[in-house]
């Protein structure tokens, strides 16, 4: 049964050293692919590789088994050096059934490796996947190195001693695949065996079956003489410290817990479940011993409303959501702008419009966050750039909210939310103090002025109910400067509009200038990015430079206001390219603010940019800039 | 900390310095007066009292109270107040709402605040009209209502706010009206003292857009025969010398009867503490509109843990079980490894 398409001879097994590899596990959404990917990731993290992951699952919980719609995948990039993306394309594809093969083989480069569960390639399954003939025999996989492994039958055989029923034992085949790949890449096995024991501890038969399947996969690699070599991806050089592998959503949740502690305010989360943001609600709900109050509200409006009510009472009010939820929250965010109270809105962006692509990533809510309210209602925006950076970005967003008494948007997206990377765990004592002050009690002799402002920040006092002498009323009607009383005076309104704008614009003085990554200082092309494009842009930048060419990279974390030096920086370059997962939203802002000819490099396919796509755009720009002046001028018309 | 006695206050202390801007003759004035007269009697502090409202004429209420207050956005007051009440159990949080605010745009938030039993005192000013937007029909307007937006008469069946609240698992539901300050105060006091969500429907006259909507029931001349007072433990009787009363007929339905015809023993004794809200619901259906004898008083008052206390006890339980949260250990709680 077992054979390779390339060669039949059994060479002595060699250990091949590789500096990096991208592996994609793919199967039915009921096959446990995400668990398999997660475990391989953990093994690799503990082994010491640098890594980056990209889960990809369908919106349906269980689409019909065996169909293309039901294919779930998990890509992990491991390396012996620091890497920035989950990889443009897999080197190895593990396909548990024909649909998984068909949905993913297009991404496999010529010469790539496919490990397939040959048991799953029966006629029915082939038909469901839309194959007219069996790709394992019809020659269509020529050009790939294909390993056919009867994973289902080997798993059933291996699981016999566990006493698991065949139906249940079959479900362990993902652990067989994991074992096989663990062997192929010489991963430590104890990590997974311990995890299985812990995760399924309540059900000894399942522990036994999964462990047996995992070991069987590992031993199969060793004994079957199917594979000519094993691969070793040596550990990467990391700075000394304690590391953990973290997803963007966990990092947001932990960042919020940290921010509440650093801000010395109780954390209140009002949220309504929505993909891909729900995991933040789940994570925070686990940590009630930190004193965090979580409310699963009746809808998104109530979620943000409750957060704002809690903020009035002195809490760090947070709401977490995705695009459709942001739509619903708009009016309440506008109220928060008027009330000038701290509030954090976390938007884990997904493909839109409407329900769009719930499980796929996109960056198309930037202008929504920027302008998605009636009236002049400026809101600061902070965007995370990598999964672990979500932790710092959350703290930074909260810092701004507390200090400037304003709602703040924190933007992440599906790619960061579910993707993961190793993160050097910070020492809590190194985290910034972001605490704020509340207005002190008064004797009530002088009228309290709820809209008197700090001359430096233009922030108003945070006067909490319960404080004697500060009784006051706030609301969405326009307020008189200083007194906060209802005012319909046109001149006062104009003044308040300007004051609110100036308060947010002034934050530019309080955020770091952009750092320009341009080692030679002589690049003519600038890649300007924001959010999750960071990894692909930084990796493309390296490739261009490795080629002896020059390119600069600036990555924005603060999108409103922009860092003070951004205009000066973008004007220095002959060409500004803005890669973004939308149709050019940051590009518009930059063009409008700085009158530069920034050009968008857009992608809205529900997947992150590949490094190649960005590298290509730089190459094209460099080529264009080298063209004779006359032609370039003509083009710039 | 030593408990400082609550200072003695009068109505004046609870009134803000803002000019009240409702139309002259509006029922909202007497509701405001009832609240301002009541608060000095409740033994509460101004600084610990918060009024949260949505949008509408009624929703201007917080501006006139010398307490903390938030005039928020249309319909959302129960949600906003929920966040405040949960995170600050030490506060007395009141919600002021109109029939459009509470039952149309904010219907979702109202029912969820009630079912959760958030510790809120909710006053619903029902004038059966949209006052602030100048007279469109509301979700409590009677069928056939002719307004600017329904020149041929409205088609929608109205909500009965008391029935709605009972259906939404409210632990306290009462009704009163703007013509009887003493009764309002009594209902507001009961609602305030109730731990959990308390809803009081207040029949409120909008003399500009819906004048006299409740006159047939609350007017001085009609009141005696048209208001059915609900008093816990008392037979439900009304009319001159209590000549009429409520009975349960042999089809299991509530019915108004002459006491002389059915005998005193047949008259239903009101029990606001019944666990089963069925009878309270039946009581709320006695009148289908304010042209029939209408029950006023507490329909239901049952004990149920309030949401904020439940939230807090979960926090304490988690702390007892896992110890107070330690950030540094949390950050290391995933699978972690050490380099160097
Ligand atoms: C989102 C939104 N939609 C509509 C309005 C306009 N609006 C203001 S008050 C109101 C109705 C108020 O009626 P009700 O709640 O019965 O209060 P009343 O004025 O009768 O006291 C409407 C429709 C608004 N302010 N906000
Ligand atoms: S419009 Fe009606 S409800 Fe509004 S203030 Fe005037 S009388 Fe009162
Ligand atoms: Mg009304």
Coordinates of N, CA, C and O in Angstrom, one line a residue, chain A residues 348-443:
Chain A
X348 N -12.4 43.4 16.5 CA -11.6 42.3 15.9 C -12.2 42.2 14.5 O -13.2 41.6 14.2
X349 N -11.6 42.9 13.5 CA -12.1 43.0 12.2 C -12.2 41.7 11.4 O -11.4 40.8 11.6
X350 N -13.3 41.6 10.6 CA -13.5 40.4 9.8 C -14.0 40.9 8.5 O -14.4 42.1 8.3
X351 N -14.1 40.0 7.5 CA -14.6 40.4 6.2 C -16.0 40.9 6.2 O -16.9 40.3 6.7
X352 N -16.2 42.1 5.6 CA -17.5 42.7 5.5 C -17.8 43.0 4.0 O -17.0 42.6 3.1
X353 N -18.9 43.7 3.6 CA -19.9 44.2 4.5 C -20.9 43.2 5.0 O -20.8 42.0 4.7
X354 N -21.7 43.7 5.9 CA -22.8 42.8 6.5 C -22.1 41.6 7.2 O -21.0 41.7 7.7
X355 N -22.7 40.5 7.1 CA -22.2 39.3 7.8 C -20.9 38.9 7.1 O -19.9 38.4 7.7
X356 N -20.8 39.2 5.8 CA -19.5 39.1 5.1 C -18.8 37.7 5.3 O -19.4 36.7 5.0
X357 N -17.6 37.7 5.7 CA -16.8 36.5 5.9 C -16.4 36.4 7.4 O -15.4 36.9 7.8
X358 N -17.3 35.8 8.2 CA -17.1 35.9 9.6 C -15.8 35.4 10.2 O -15.3 35.9 11.1
X359 N -15.3 34.3 9.5 CA -14.1 33.7 10.1 C -12.9 34.1 9.3 O -11.8 33.6 9.6
X360 N -13.0 35.1 8.4 CA -11.8 35.5 7.6 C -11.4 36.9 8.0 O -12.2 37.7 8.4
X361 N -10.2 37.2 7.8 CA -9.6 38.4 8.2 C -9.8 39.5 7.2 O -9.9 39.3 6.0
X362 N -9.8 40.8 7.7 CA -9.9 41.9 6.8 C -9.5 43.1 7.6 O -9.6 43.1 8.9
X363 N -9.1 44.2 7.0 CA -8.8 45.5 7.7 C -9.7 46.6 7.3 O -9.2 47.7 7.2
X364 N -10.9 46.3 7.0 CA -11.7 47.3 6.4 C -12.6 48.2 7.3 O -13.5 48.9 6.9
X365 N -12.3 48.1 8.6 CA -13.1 49.0 9.5 C -12.3 50.2 10.0 O -12.8 50.9 10.9
X366 N -11.2 50.5 9.3 CA -10.4 51.7 9.8 C -11.2 53.0 9.7 O -11.3 53.8 10.6
X367 N -11.8 53.2 8.5 CA -12.6 54.4 8.3 C -13.9 54.4 9.2 O -14.4 55.5 9.6
X368 N -14.4 53.2 9.4 CA -15.5 53.1 10.3 C -15.2 53.6 11.7 O -15.9 54.3 12.3
X369 N -14.1 53.1 12.2 CA -13.6 53.6 13.5 C -13.4 55.1 13.5 O -13.7 55.8 14.5
X370 N -12.8 55.5 12.4 CA -12.4 56.9 12.3 C -13.7 57.8 12.2 O -13.7 58.9 12.9
X371 N -14.6 57.5 11.4 CA -15.7 58.4 11.1 C -17.1 57.9 11.3 O -18.1 58.6 11.0
X372 N -17.2 56.7 11.8 CA -18.5 56.0 11.8 C -19.5 56.5 12.9 O -20.1 55.7 13.6
X373 N -19.6 57.8 13.0 CA -20.6 58.4 14.0 C -21.1 59.7 13.4 O -20.4 60.3 12.6
X374 N -22.3 60.1 13.8 CA -22.8 61.4 13.3 C -22.1 62.5 14.0 O -21.6 62.4 15.2
X375 N -22.1 63.7 13.4 CA -21.5 64.9 14.0 C -20.0 64.8 14.0 O -19.4 63.8 13.6
X376 N -19.3 65.8 14.5 CA -17.9 65.8 14.7 C -17.5 65.0 15.9 O -17.7 65.5 17.0
X377 N -17.1 63.7 15.8 CA -17.0 62.9 16.9 C -15.7 62.1 16.9 O -15.7 60.9 16.6
X378 N -14.6 62.8 17.1 CA -13.3 62.1 16.9 C -13.0 61.1 18.0 O -13.3 61.3 19.2
X379 N -12.4 60.0 17.6 CA -12.1 58.9 18.6 C -10.7 58.4 18.3 O -10.4 58.1 17.1
X380 N -9.8 58.4 19.3 CA -8.5 57.8 19.0 C -8.5 56.4 18.6 O -9.4 55.6 19.0
X381 N -7.6 56.0 17.8 CA -7.5 54.6 17.3 C -6.1 54.0 17.5 O -5.1 54.7 17.1
X382 N -6.0 52.9 18.1 CA -4.8 52.1 18.3 C -4.9 50.8 17.5 O -6.0 50.2 17.6
X383 N -3.9 50.4 16.8 CA -4.0 49.1 16.1 C -2.9 48.2 16.5 O -1.7 48.6 16.5
X384 N -3.2 46.9 16.7 CA -2.2 45.9 17.1 C -1.5 45.4 15.8 O -2.2 45.3 14.8
X385 N -0.3 45.1 15.9 CA 0.4 44.6 14.6 C 0.8 43.2 14.6 O 1.0 42.6 13.5
X386 N 0.9 42.5 15.8 CA 1.1 41.1 15.8 C 0.3 40.5 16.9 O -0.2 41.2 17.8
X387 N 0.2 39.1 16.9 CA -0.6 38.5 18.0 C -0.2 39.0 19.4 O -1.0 39.5 20.2
X388 N 1.1 39.0 19.7 CA 1.6 39.3 21.0 C 1.5 40.8 21.3 O 1.3 41.3 22.4
X389 N 1.6 41.6 20.2 CA 1.5 43.0 20.3 C 0.1 43.5 20.8 O 0.0 44.6 21.3
X390 N -0.8 42.6 20.6 CA -2.2 42.9 21.1 C -2.2 43.3 22.6 O -3.0 44.1 23.1
X391 N -1.2 42.6 23.3 CA -1.1 42.9 24.8 C -0.7 44.4 25.0 O -1.4 45.1 25.7
X392 N 0.4 44.8 24.4 CA 0.8 46.2 24.5 C -0.2 47.2 24.0 O -0.4 48.2 24.6
X393 N -0.8 46.8 22.9 CA -1.7 47.7 22.2 C -2.9 48.0 23.1 O -3.5 49.1 23.2
X394 N -3.4 46.9 23.8 CA -4.5 47.1 24.7 C -4.1 48.0 25.9 O -4.9 48.9 26.2
X395 N -3.0 47.9 26.4 CA -2.5 48.8 27.5 C -2.4 50.2 27.0 O -2.9 51.1 27.7
X396 N -1.9 50.4 25.8 CA -1.7 51.7 25.3 C -3.1 52.4 25.0 O -3.3 53.5 25.3
X397 N -4.0 51.6 24.5 CA -5.4 52.1 24.2 C -6.0 52.5 25.5 O -6.7 53.6 25.6
X398 N -5.9 51.7 26.5 CA -6.5 52.1 27.8 C -5.8 53.3 28.4 O -6.4 54.2 29.0
X399 N -4.5 53.4 28.3 CA -3.8 54.6 28.8 C -4.4 55.8 28.2 O -4.7 56.8 28.9
X400 N -4.6 55.8 26.9 CA -5.2 57.0 26.3 C -6.6 57.3 26.8 O -7.0 58.4 27.1
X401 N -7.4 56.2 26.9 CA -8.8 56.4 27.3 C -8.8 57.0 28.7 O -9.6 57.9 29.0
X402 N -8.0 56.5 29.6 CA -8.0 57.0 31.0 C -7.5 58.4 31.1 O -8.1 59.3 31.8
X403 N -6.4 58.7 30.4 CA -5.8 60.0 30.6 C -6.6 61.1 29.9 O -6.6 62.2 30.4
X404 N -7.2 60.8 28.7 CA -7.8 61.8 28.0 C -9.4 61.7 28.1 O -10.1 62.5 27.5
X405 N -9.9 60.8 28.9 CA -11.3 60.6 29.2 C -12.0 60.6 27.8 O -12.8 61.5 27.5
X406 N -11.7 59.5 27.1 CA -12.3 59.4 25.8 C -12.5 58.0 25.4 O -11.8 57.1 25.8
X407 N -13.5 57.7 24.6 CA -13.6 56.4 24.0 C -12.4 56.2 23.1 O -12.0 57.1 22.4
X408 N -11.9 55.0 23.0 CA -10.7 54.7 22.2 C -11.1 53.4 21.4 O -11.6 52.4 22.0
X409 N -10.7 53.3 20.2 CA -10.8 52.1 19.4 C -9.5 51.3 19.4 O -8.5 51.9 19.2
X410 N -9.6 50.0 19.7 CA -8.4 49.1 19.6 C -8.8 48.2 18.4 O -9.8 47.5 18.5
X411 N -8.0 48.3 17.3 CA -8.3 47.4 16.2 C -7.3 46.2 16.1 O -6.1 46.4 16.3
X412 N -8.0 45.1 16.0 CA -7.2 43.9 15.7 C -8.0 43.2 14.5 O -8.9 43.8 14.0
X413 N -7.6 42.0 14.2 CA -8.4 41.3 13.1 C -8.3 39.8 13.3 O -7.6 39.3 14.2
X414 N -9.1 39.1 12.4 CA -9.2 37.7 12.6 C -7.8 37.0 12.5 O -7.6 36.0 13.2
X415 N -7.0 37.6 11.7 CA -5.6 37.0 11.5 C -4.8 37.1 12.8 O -4.3 36.1 13.3
X416 N -4.8 38.2 13.5 CA -4.1 38.4 14.7 C -4.8 37.6 15.8 O -4.2 37.0 16.7
X417 N -6.2 37.7 15.8 CA -7.0 37.1 16.9 C -6.7 35.6 17.1 O -6.5 35.2 18.2
X418 N -6.6 34.9 16.0 CA -6.5 33.4 16.1 C -5.0 33.0 15.8 O -4.7 31.8 16.1
X419 N -4.2 33.8 15.2 CA -2.8 33.5 15.0 C -2.1 33.6 16.3 O -2.5 34.2 17.2
X420 N -0.9 32.9 16.3 CA -0.1 33.0 17.5 C 1.4 33.1 17.2 O 1.8 32.8 16.1
X421 N 2.1 33.5 18.2 CA 3.6 33.5 18.1 C 4.1 33.4 19.5 O 3.4 33.7 20.5
X422 N 5.4 33.1 19.6 CA 6.0 33.1 20.9 C 6.2 34.5 21.5 O 6.4 35.4 20.7
X423 N 6.0 34.6 22.7 CA 6.0 36.0 23.3 C 6.8 35.9 24.6 O 6.6 35.0 25.4
X424 N 7.7 36.8 24.7 CA 8.6 36.9 25.9 C 7.7 37.5 27.0 O 7.3 38.7 26.9
X425 N 7.4 36.7 28.0 CA 6.5 37.2 29.0 C 7.1 38.4 29.8 O 8.2 38.3 30.3
X426 N 6.4 39.6 29.8 CA 7.1 40.7 30.4 C 7.0 40.6 31.9 O 6.2 39.8 32.5
X427 N 7.9 41.3 32.6 CA 7.8 41.3 34.0 C 6.8 42.4 34.4 O 6.9 43.6 33.8
X428 N 5.8 42.1 35.2 CA 4.8 43.1 35.5 C 5.4 44.4 36.0 O 4.8 45.5 35.7
X429 N 6.5 44.3 36.7 CA 7.0 45.5 37.3 C 7.6 46.5 36.2 O 7.8 47.6 36.4
X430 N 7.8 45.9 35.0 CA 8.3 46.8 33.9 C 7.2 47.4 33.1 O 7.4 48.2 32.2
X431 N 5.9 47.1 33.4 CA 4.8 47.6 32.6 C 4.5 49.1 33.1 O 4.8 49.4 34.3
X432 N 4.0 49.9 32.2 CA 3.9 51.3 32.6 C 2.8 51.6 33.6 O 1.8 50.8 33.7
X433 N 2.9 52.6 34.4 CA 1.9 53.1 35.3 C 0.9 53.9 34.5 O 1.3 54.9 33.9
X434 N -0.3 53.5 34.4 CA -1.2 54.3 33.6 C -2.4 54.8 34.5 O -3.5 55.1 34.0
X435 N -2.1 54.9 35.8 CA -3.2 55.2 36.7 C -3.6 56.7 36.5 O -2.9 57.5 36.0
X436 N -4.9 56.9 36.9 CA -5.4 58.3 36.7 C -6.0 58.7 38.0 O -5.9 58.0 39.0
X437 N -6.5 59.9 38.0 CA -7.1 60.4 39.3 C -8.5 60.7 39.1 O -9.0 61.0 38.1
X438 N -9.3 60.6 40.2 CA -10.7 61.0 40.3 C -10.8 62.3 41.0 O -10.0 62.7 41.8
X439 N -11.8 63.1 40.6 CA -12.1 64.4 41.2 C -12.3 64.2 42.7 O -13.1 63.3 43.1
X440 N -11.7 64.9 43.6 CA -11.8 64.8 45.0 C -13.2 65.4 45.5 O -13.7 66.2 44.9
X441 N -13.6 64.8 46.7 CA -14.9 65.3 47.3 C -14.7 66.8 47.5 O -13.6 67.4 47.7
X442 N -15.9 67.5 47.5 CA -15.9 69.0 47.7 C -16.9 69.3 48.8 O -17.8 68.5 49.0
X443 N -16.9 70.5 49.3 CA -17.9 70.8 50.3 C -19.2 71.4 49.7 O -20.1 71.6 50.4

